Amino acid sequence: MSHSEQPVTQTTPKFPAKSDLIQVGRGLLMGGADIIPGVSGGTVALILGIYQRLVTAISHCDARLFQLLAKRQWSDVAVHLDLRFVLPLGVGILTGVVSLASLMHYLLDYHLQLTLSVFFGLILASSYLVAQMVKRWTVLNVLAFLASLAGVYILVGEHSIQPPEGNLYVFFCGMIAICAMILPGISGALILILLGKYHDVTGLLKTIPKELLKGNIDWSGLVTVFVFVLGCLIGLILFSKVLRWLLHNYHTLTMAVLCGLMVGSLRRIWPFKVDVTPYTADQTPEMVPFKHRIYENVWPAAFDGQFWTSIVLIIVAAILIWGLDYLSQKYAMHGTSEL
């Protein structure tokens, strides 16, 4: 089995076939990556050998698709969108996201420093890899890098902004974050952190399935998730073409901007923080939602066990990213056709 796929043109096997289960498994890996800040679902797709096929399927949301839909030529629609590939992959991605969201939510609430240490290592290593994609550091590229770095550094300052409430902003977050799926090197979860909605989204993905199993329906939460998913779908269709155009025509400049964005975002992910939330006399930190707490970055006050554990996690996370990059390059060089 090789690692680059082409849409199936021959007689397809009955559903579900072994190939469908394989796509679900790949989707699980991509979904798990998408929920972790610093790990790009696009990078995982590249490693698994399905990146080009995924981008091609997304790009087929075009005028031809609407013509087929208007004529109700459903079999041609399925072939045009490569649905035999997209649907099981999408099921796997959704399952991976939901299954890990609860864990990420818990870790941020109760193990903030260690969790941010892993995120810091992931994003630091990813920034280095994206910087290597800049073929020439010209004056323009350096200025673009510094401008995006400074802009994001200010934006993610502890007291700089409070993300707006409301589903319109959630829709916007979904549109922006989903672009990471088709862009190896940058994580959609990282974008949600920068936009201040990561904890909210993972919280909903954690609680809604549990409540549904109990027979309780959180209509407000369901609407928010629906709006987020709708934003993801529209963003995927619209921005995929824009990103492909930017990468094709201004690849080096785009990489420089992305690198600056990732380096600047490290301010938000700095693992050593102190809680400076102005609690009232009858409040404890557990009573205040995570998104309303205020943290300030500090230098470690003591080189204790917690500090060294954080350093080890940063290093291990960085090694993981470099290992994924090595695999992606290896399979990109040796991949042929598959399934």
Coordinates of N, CA and C in Angstrom, one line a residue, residues 55-229:
V55 N -7.5 18.0 -0.7 CA -7.5 19.4 -1.2 C -8.3 19.4 -2.5
T56 N -8.1 18.3 -3.4 CA -8.8 18.3 -4.6 C -10.3 18.1 -4.4
A57 N -10.7 17.3 -3.4 CA -12.1 17.1 -3.1 C -12.8 18.4 -2.7
I58 N -12.1 19.1 -1.8 CA -12.6 20.4 -1.3 C -12.7 21.4 -2.4
S59 N -11.7 21.4 -3.3 CA -11.8 22.4 -4.4 C -12.9 22.1 -5.4
H60 N -13.5 21.0 -5.4 CA -14.6 20.6 -6.3 C -15.9 21.2 -5.8
C61 N -15.9 22.0 -4.8 CA -17.2 22.7 -4.4 C -17.2 23.9 -5.4
D62 N -17.6 23.7 -6.6 CA -17.4 24.7 -7.6 C -18.7 24.8 -8.4
A63 N -18.7 25.6 -9.5 CA -19.8 25.8 -10.4 C -20.3 24.4 -11.0
R64 N -19.4 23.5 -11.3 CA -19.7 22.2 -11.8 C -20.6 21.5 -10.8
L65 N -20.3 21.6 -9.6 CA -21.1 20.9 -8.5 C -22.5 21.4 -8.5
F66 N -22.7 22.7 -8.6 CA -24.0 23.3 -8.5 C -24.8 22.9 -9.8
Q67 N -24.2 22.7 -10.9 CA -24.8 22.3 -12.1 C -25.4 20.9 -12.0
L68 N -24.5 20.0 -11.4 CA -25.0 18.6 -11.1 C -26.1 18.6 -10.1
L69 N -26.0 19.4 -9.1 CA -27.1 19.4 -8.1 C -28.4 19.9 -8.7
A70 N -28.3 20.9 -9.6 CA -29.5 21.4 -10.2 C -30.2 20.4 -11.1
K71 N -29.4 19.5 -11.7 CA -29.9 18.5 -12.6 C -30.2 17.2 -11.8
R72 N -30.0 17.2 -10.5 CA -30.2 16.1 -9.6 C -29.5 14.8 -10.1
Q73 N -28.3 15.0 -10.6 CA -27.4 13.9 -11.0 C -26.6 13.5 -9.8
W74 N -27.3 12.7 -8.8 CA -26.6 12.4 -7.5 C -25.4 11.6 -7.7
S75 N -25.4 10.6 -8.6 CA -24.2 9.8 -8.7 C -23.0 10.5 -9.2
D76 N -23.3 11.5 -10.1 CA -22.2 12.3 -10.6 C -21.7 13.3 -9.5
V77 N -22.6 13.7 -8.7 CA -22.2 14.6 -7.5 C -21.3 13.8 -6.6
A78 N -21.7 12.6 -6.3 CA -20.8 11.8 -5.4 C -19.4 11.6 -6.0
V79 N -19.3 11.3 -7.3 CA -18.0 11.2 -7.9 C -17.3 12.5 -7.9
H80 N -17.9 13.6 -8.3 CA -17.3 14.9 -8.4 C -16.7 15.3 -7.0
L81 N -17.4 15.0 -5.9 CA -16.9 15.4 -4.6 C -16.1 14.3 -3.9
D82 N -16.0 13.1 -4.6 CA -15.2 12.0 -4.1 C -15.8 11.6 -2.7
L83 N -17.1 11.5 -2.6 CA -17.8 11.3 -1.3 C -17.4 10.0 -0.7
R84 N -17.1 9.0 -1.5 CA -16.7 7.7 -0.9 C -15.4 7.8 -0.1
F85 N -14.6 8.8 -0.4 CA -13.4 9.2 0.4 C -13.8 10.2 1.5
V86 N -14.5 11.2 1.2 CA -14.8 12.3 2.1 C -15.6 11.9 3.3
L87 N -16.7 11.2 3.0 CA -17.6 10.9 4.1 C -17.0 10.1 5.3
P88 N -16.4 8.9 5.0 CA -15.8 8.2 6.1 C -14.6 9.0 6.7
L89 N -13.9 9.7 5.9 CA -12.8 10.6 6.5 C -13.4 11.6 7.5
G90 N -14.6 12.2 7.0 CA -15.2 13.2 7.9 C -15.8 12.6 9.2
V91 N -16.3 11.4 9.1 CA -16.8 10.7 10.3 C -15.6 10.5 11.3
G92 N -14.5 10.1 10.8 CA -13.3 9.9 11.6 C -12.8 11.2 12.2
I93 N -12.8 12.2 11.4 CA -12.3 13.5 11.9 C -13.2 14.0 13.1
L94 N -14.5 13.9 12.9 CA -15.5 14.4 13.9 C -15.3 13.6 15.2
T95 N -15.2 12.2 15.0 CA -15.0 11.4 16.2 C -13.8 11.7 16.9
G96 N -12.7 12.0 16.2 CA -11.4 12.3 16.8 C -11.5 13.6 17.6
V97 N -12.1 14.6 17.0 CA -12.3 15.9 17.7 C -13.1 15.8 18.9
V98 N -14.2 15.1 18.9 CA -15.1 15.0 20.0 C -14.5 14.2 21.1
S99 N -13.8 13.1 20.8 CA -13.2 12.2 21.8 C -12.1 12.9 22.6
L100 N -11.3 13.8 21.9 CA -10.2 14.5 22.6 C -10.6 15.8 23.2
A101 N -11.7 16.4 22.8 CA -12.1 17.7 23.3 C -12.3 17.7 24.8
S102 N -12.9 16.6 25.4 CA -13.1 16.5 26.8 C -11.8 16.5 27.6
L103 N -10.9 15.7 27.0 CA -9.6 15.7 27.7 C -8.9 17.0 27.7
M104 N -8.9 17.7 26.5 CA -8.2 19.0 26.5 C -8.9 20.0 27.4
H105 N -10.2 20.0 27.5 CA -10.9 20.9 28.4 C -10.5 20.6 29.9
Y106 N -10.4 19.4 30.2 CA -10.0 19.0 31.6 C -8.6 19.4 31.9
L107 N -7.7 19.2 31.0 CA -6.3 19.5 31.2 C -6.0 21.0 31.4
L108 N -6.8 21.8 30.6 CA -6.6 23.3 30.7 C -7.2 23.8 32.1
D109 N -8.2 23.1 32.6 CA -8.8 23.5 33.8 C -7.9 23.1 35.0
Y110 N -7.3 21.9 35.0 CA -6.7 21.4 36.2 C -5.2 21.2 36.1
H111 N -4.6 21.3 34.9 CA -3.2 21.1 34.7 C -2.7 22.1 33.7
L112 N -2.9 23.3 33.9 CA -2.7 24.4 33.0 C -1.2 24.5 32.6
Q113 N -0.3 24.5 33.5 CA 1.1 24.7 33.2 C 1.7 23.6 32.4
L114 N 1.4 22.4 32.7 CA 1.9 21.2 32.0 C 1.3 21.1 30.6
T115 N 0.0 21.4 30.5 CA -0.7 21.4 29.2 C -0.1 22.5 28.3
L116 N 0.1 23.7 28.8 CA 0.6 24.8 28.0 C 2.1 24.5 27.6
S117 N 2.8 23.7 28.5 CA 4.2 23.3 28.1 C 4.2 22.5 26.9
V118 N 3.3 21.5 26.8 CA 3.2 20.7 25.6 C 2.8 21.6 24.4
F119 N 1.8 22.4 24.5 CA 1.4 23.3 23.4 C 2.6 24.2 23.0
F120 N 3.3 24.7 24.0 CA 4.5 25.6 23.7 C 5.5 24.9 22.8
G121 N 5.8 23.6 23.2 CA 6.8 22.9 22.5 C 6.3 22.6 21.1
L122 N 5.1 22.2 20.9 CA 4.5 21.9 19.6 C 4.6 23.1 18.7
I123 N 4.2 24.3 19.2 CA 4.1 25.5 18.3 C 5.5 26.0 18.1
L124 N 6.4 25.9 19.1 CA 7.8 26.4 18.8 C 8.4 25.6 17.7
A125 N 8.3 24.3 17.8 CA 8.9 23.4 16.7 C 8.2 23.6 15.4
S126 N 6.9 23.8 15.4 CA 6.2 24.1 14.1 C 6.7 25.4 13.5
S127 N 6.9 26.4 14.4 CA 7.4 27.7 13.9 C 8.7 27.6 13.2
Y128 N 9.6 26.7 13.7 CA 10.9 26.5 13.1 C 10.7 25.8 11.7
L129 N 9.8 24.9 11.6 CA 9.6 24.2 10.4 C 9.0 25.1 9.3
V130 N 8.1 26.0 9.7 CA 7.5 26.9 8.8 C 8.6 27.9 8.3
A131 N 9.4 28.3 9.2 CA 10.5 29.3 8.9 C 11.4 28.6 7.8
Q132 N 11.6 27.3 7.8 CA 12.4 26.7 6.8 C 11.7 26.7 5.5
M133 N 10.4 26.9 5.4 CA 9.7 26.9 4.1 C 9.9 28.3 3.4
V134 N 10.5 29.2 4.2 CA 10.8 30.5 3.5 C 12.1 30.4 2.8
K135 N 12.0 30.3 1.5 CA 13.2 30.0 0.7 C 14.3 31.1 0.8
R136 N 13.8 32.4 0.8 CA 14.8 33.5 0.9 C 14.2 34.5 1.9
W137 N 15.0 34.9 2.8 CA 14.6 35.9 3.8 C 15.0 37.3 3.3
T138 N 14.2 37.7 2.3 CA 14.4 39.1 1.8 C 13.9 40.1 2.7
V139 N 14.2 41.4 2.4 CA 13.7 42.5 3.3 C 12.2 42.4 3.4
L140 N 11.5 42.2 2.4 CA 10.0 42.1 2.4 C 9.6 41.0 3.3
N141 N 10.2 39.8 3.2 CA 9.8 38.7 4.0 C 10.1 38.9 5.5
V142 N 11.2 39.5 5.7 CA 11.5 39.8 7.1 C 10.5 40.8 7.7
L143 N 10.2 41.9 6.9 CA 9.2 42.8 7.4 C 7.8 42.2 7.6
A144 N 7.4 41.3 6.7 CA 6.2 40.6 6.9 C 6.2 39.8 8.1
F145 N 7.3 39.1 8.4 CA 7.4 38.2 9.6 C 7.3 39.1 10.8
L146 N 8.1 40.2 10.9 CA 8.1 41.0 12.1 C 6.7 41.7 12.3
A147 N 6.1 42.1 11.2 CA 4.7 42.8 11.4 C 3.7 41.8 11.9
S148 N 3.7 40.5 11.4 CA 2.7 39.6 11.9 C 3.0 39.1 13.3
L149 N 4.3 39.0 13.6 CA 4.8 38.7 15.0 C 4.3 39.7 16.0
A150 N 4.6 41.0 15.6 CA 4.3 42.1 16.6 C 2.8 42.2 16.7
G151 N 2.0 42.1 15.6 CA 0.6 42.2 15.7 C -0.1 41.1 16.5
V152 N 0.4 39.9 16.4 CA -0.2 38.8 17.2 C 0.3 38.9 18.6
Y153 N 1.5 39.3 18.8 CA 2.0 39.4 20.2 C 1.2 40.4 21.0
I154 N 0.9 41.5 20.4 CA 0.0 42.5 21.1 C -1.4 42.0 21.2
L155 N -1.9 41.3 20.2 CA -3.3 40.8 20.2 C -3.6 39.8 21.3
V156 N -2.6 39.0 21.6 CA -2.8 37.9 22.5 C -2.4 38.3 23.9
G157 N -2.0 39.6 24.2 CA -1.6 40.0 25.5 C -2.7 39.7 26.5
E158 N -2.3 39.4 27.7 CA -3.3 39.0 28.7 C -4.5 39.9 28.9
H159 N -4.2 41.2 28.8 CA -5.3 42.2 29.0 C -5.7 43.0 27.8
S160 N -5.2 42.5 26.6 CA -5.4 43.3 25.4 C -6.9 43.2 24.9
I161 N -7.5 42.1 24.8 CA -8.9 42.0 24.3 C -9.6 40.9 25.0
Q162 N -10.9 41.1 25.0 CA -11.9 40.0 25.4 C -12.7 39.6 24.2
P163 N -12.6 38.3 23.9 CA -13.4 37.9 22.7 C -14.8 38.2 22.8
P164 N -15.5 38.7 21.8 CA -16.9 39.0 21.8 C -17.7 37.8 22.0
E165 N -18.9 37.9 22.6 CA -19.8 36.8 22.7 C -20.7 36.8 21.5
G166 N -21.5 35.7 21.4 CA -22.5 35.7 20.3 C -22.1 34.7 19.2
N167 N -23.0 34.1 18.5 CA -22.8 33.1 17.5 C -22.2 33.7 16.2
L168 N -22.3 35.0 16.0 CA -21.7 35.6 14.8 C -20.2 35.4 14.9
Y169 N -19.6 35.7 16.1 CA -18.2 35.6 16.3 C -17.8 34.1 16.2
V170 N -18.6 33.2 16.8 CA -18.4 31.8 16.7 C -18.3 31.3 15.2
F171 N -19.2 31.8 14.4 CA -19.2 31.5 13.0 C -17.9 32.0 12.3
F172 N -17.4 33.2 12.7 CA -16.2 33.8 12.2 C -15.0 32.9 12.6
C173 N -15.0 32.4 13.9 CA -13.9 31.6 14.4 C -13.8 30.3 13.6
G174 N -15.0 29.7 13.3 CA -15.0 28.5 12.5 C -14.5 28.7 11.1
M175 N -14.8 29.8 10.5 CA -14.3 30.0 9.1 C -12.8 30.2 9.1
I176 N -12.2 30.8 10.1 CA -10.8 31.0 10.1 C -10.1 29.8 10.5
A177 N -10.5 29.1 11.6 CA -9.8 28.0 12.1 C -9.7 26.8 11.2
I178 N -10.8 26.6 10.4 CA -10.8 25.4 9.5 C -9.7 25.5 8.4
C179 N -9.2 26.6 8.1 CA -8.2 26.8 7.1 C -7.0 26.0 7.4
A180 N -6.7 25.7 8.7 CA -5.5 25.0 9.0 C -5.6 23.5 8.5
M181 N -6.8 23.0 8.3 CA -6.9 21.6 7.8 C -6.2 21.5 6.5
I182 N -6.2 22.5 5.6 CA -5.6 22.4 4.3 C -4.3 23.1 4.3
L183 N -3.7 23.5 5.4 CA -2.4 24.2 5.4 C -1.5 23.5 6.4
P184 N -0.6 22.6 5.9 CA 0.3 22.0 6.8 C 1.2 23.0 7.5
G185 N 1.4 22.8 8.8 CA 2.3 23.7 9.5 C 1.6 24.6 10.6
I186 N 0.3 24.9 10.4 CA -0.3 25.7 11.4 C -1.6 25.0 11.9
S187 N -1.9 25.1 13.1 CA -3.0 24.4 13.7 C -4.3 25.2 13.9
G188 N -5.4 24.6 13.5 CA -6.7 25.3 13.7 C -7.0 25.5 15.2
A189 N -6.6 24.6 16.1 CA -6.7 24.8 17.5 C -6.0 26.0 18.0
L190 N -4.8 26.2 17.4 CA -4.0 27.4 17.8 C -4.8 28.6 17.4
I191 N -5.4 28.7 16.2 CA -6.1 29.8 15.8 C -7.3 30.1 16.8
L192 N -7.9 29.0 17.2 CA -9.0 29.2 18.2 C -8.5 29.8 19.5
I193 N -7.3 29.4 19.9 CA -6.7 29.9 21.1 C -6.5 31.4 20.9
L194 N -6.0 31.8 19.8 CA -5.7 33.2 19.5 C -7.0 34.0 19.5
L195 N -8.1 33.4 19.0 CA -9.4 34.1 18.9 C -10.2 34.0 20.2
G196 N -9.6 33.3 21.2 CA -10.2 33.2 22.5 C -11.4 32.3 22.6
K197 N -11.6 31.3 21.7 CA -12.7 30.4 21.7 C -12.4 29.0 21.9
Y198 N -11.1 28.6 22.1 CA -10.7 27.2 22.2 C -11.4 26.6 23.3
H199 N -11.4 27.2 24.5 CA -11.9 26.6 25.7 C -13.4 26.4 25.6
D200 N -14.1 27.4 25.0 CA -15.5 27.4 24.8 C -15.9 26.2 23.9
V201 N -15.2 26.1 22.8 CA -15.6 25.0 21.8 C -15.4 23.7 22.4
T202 N -14.2 23.4 23.0 CA -13.9 22.1 23.6 C -14.9 21.8 24.8
G203 N -15.3 22.9 25.5 CA -16.3 22.7 26.5 C -17.6 22.2 26.0
L204 N -18.1 22.8 24.9 CA -19.3 22.3 24.3 C -19.2 20.9 23.8
L205 N -18.1 20.6 23.1 CA -17.9 19.2 22.6 C -17.8 18.2 23.7
K206 N -17.4 18.7 24.9 CA -17.3 17.8 26.1 C -18.7 17.5 26.7
T207 N -19.5 18.6 26.8 CA -20.7 18.5 27.6 C -21.9 18.0 26.8
I208 N -22.0 18.4 25.5 CA -23.2 18.1 24.7 C -23.4 16.6 24.6
P209 N -22.4 15.8 24.2 CA -22.6 14.4 24.0 C -23.0 13.7 25.3
K210 N -22.4 14.1 26.4 CA -22.8 13.6 27.7 C -24.3 13.9 28.1
E211 N -24.7 15.1 27.8 CA -26.1 15.5 28.1 C -27.1 14.8 27.2
L212 N -26.7 14.6 26.0 CA -27.6 13.8 25.0 C -27.8 12.4 25.5
L213 N -26.7 11.8 26.0 CA -26.8 10.4 26.5 C -27.7 10.3 27.7
K214 N -27.8 11.4 28.5 CA -28.7 11.5 29.6 C -30.1 11.9 29.3
G215 N -30.4 12.2 28.0 CA -31.7 12.6 27.5 C -31.9 14.1 27.7
N216 N -30.9 14.8 28.0 CA -31.0 16.3 28.1 C -30.5 17.0 26.8
I217 N -31.2 18.0 26.4 CA -30.9 18.7 25.1 C -30.5 20.1 25.5
D218 N -29.3 20.5 25.3 CA -28.9 21.9 25.5 C -29.0 22.6 24.1
W219 N -30.2 23.2 23.9 CA -30.5 23.8 22.6 C -29.5 24.9 22.3
S220 N -29.2 25.7 23.3 CA -28.2 26.8 23.1 C -26.9 26.3 22.6
G221 N -26.4 25.3 23.3 CA -25.1 24.7 23.0 C -25.1 24.1 21.6
L222 N -26.2 23.4 21.3 CA -26.3 22.8 19.9 C -26.3 23.8 18.8
V223 N -27.0 24.9 19.1 CA -27.0 26.0 18.1 C -25.6 26.5 17.9
T224 N -24.9 26.7 19.0 CA -23.5 27.3 18.9 C -22.6 26.3 18.1
V225 N -22.7 25.0 18.4 CA -21.9 24.0 17.7 C -22.3 24.0 16.2
F226 N -23.6 24.1 15.9 CA -24.1 24.1 14.5 C -23.5 25.3 13.8
V227 N -23.5 26.5 14.4 CA -23.0 27.7 13.8 C -21.5 27.6 13.6
F228 N -20.8 27.0 14.5 CA -19.4 26.8 14.4 C -19.1 25.9 13.2
V229 N -19.8 24.7 13.1 CA -19.6 23.8 12.0 C -19.9 24.4 10.7

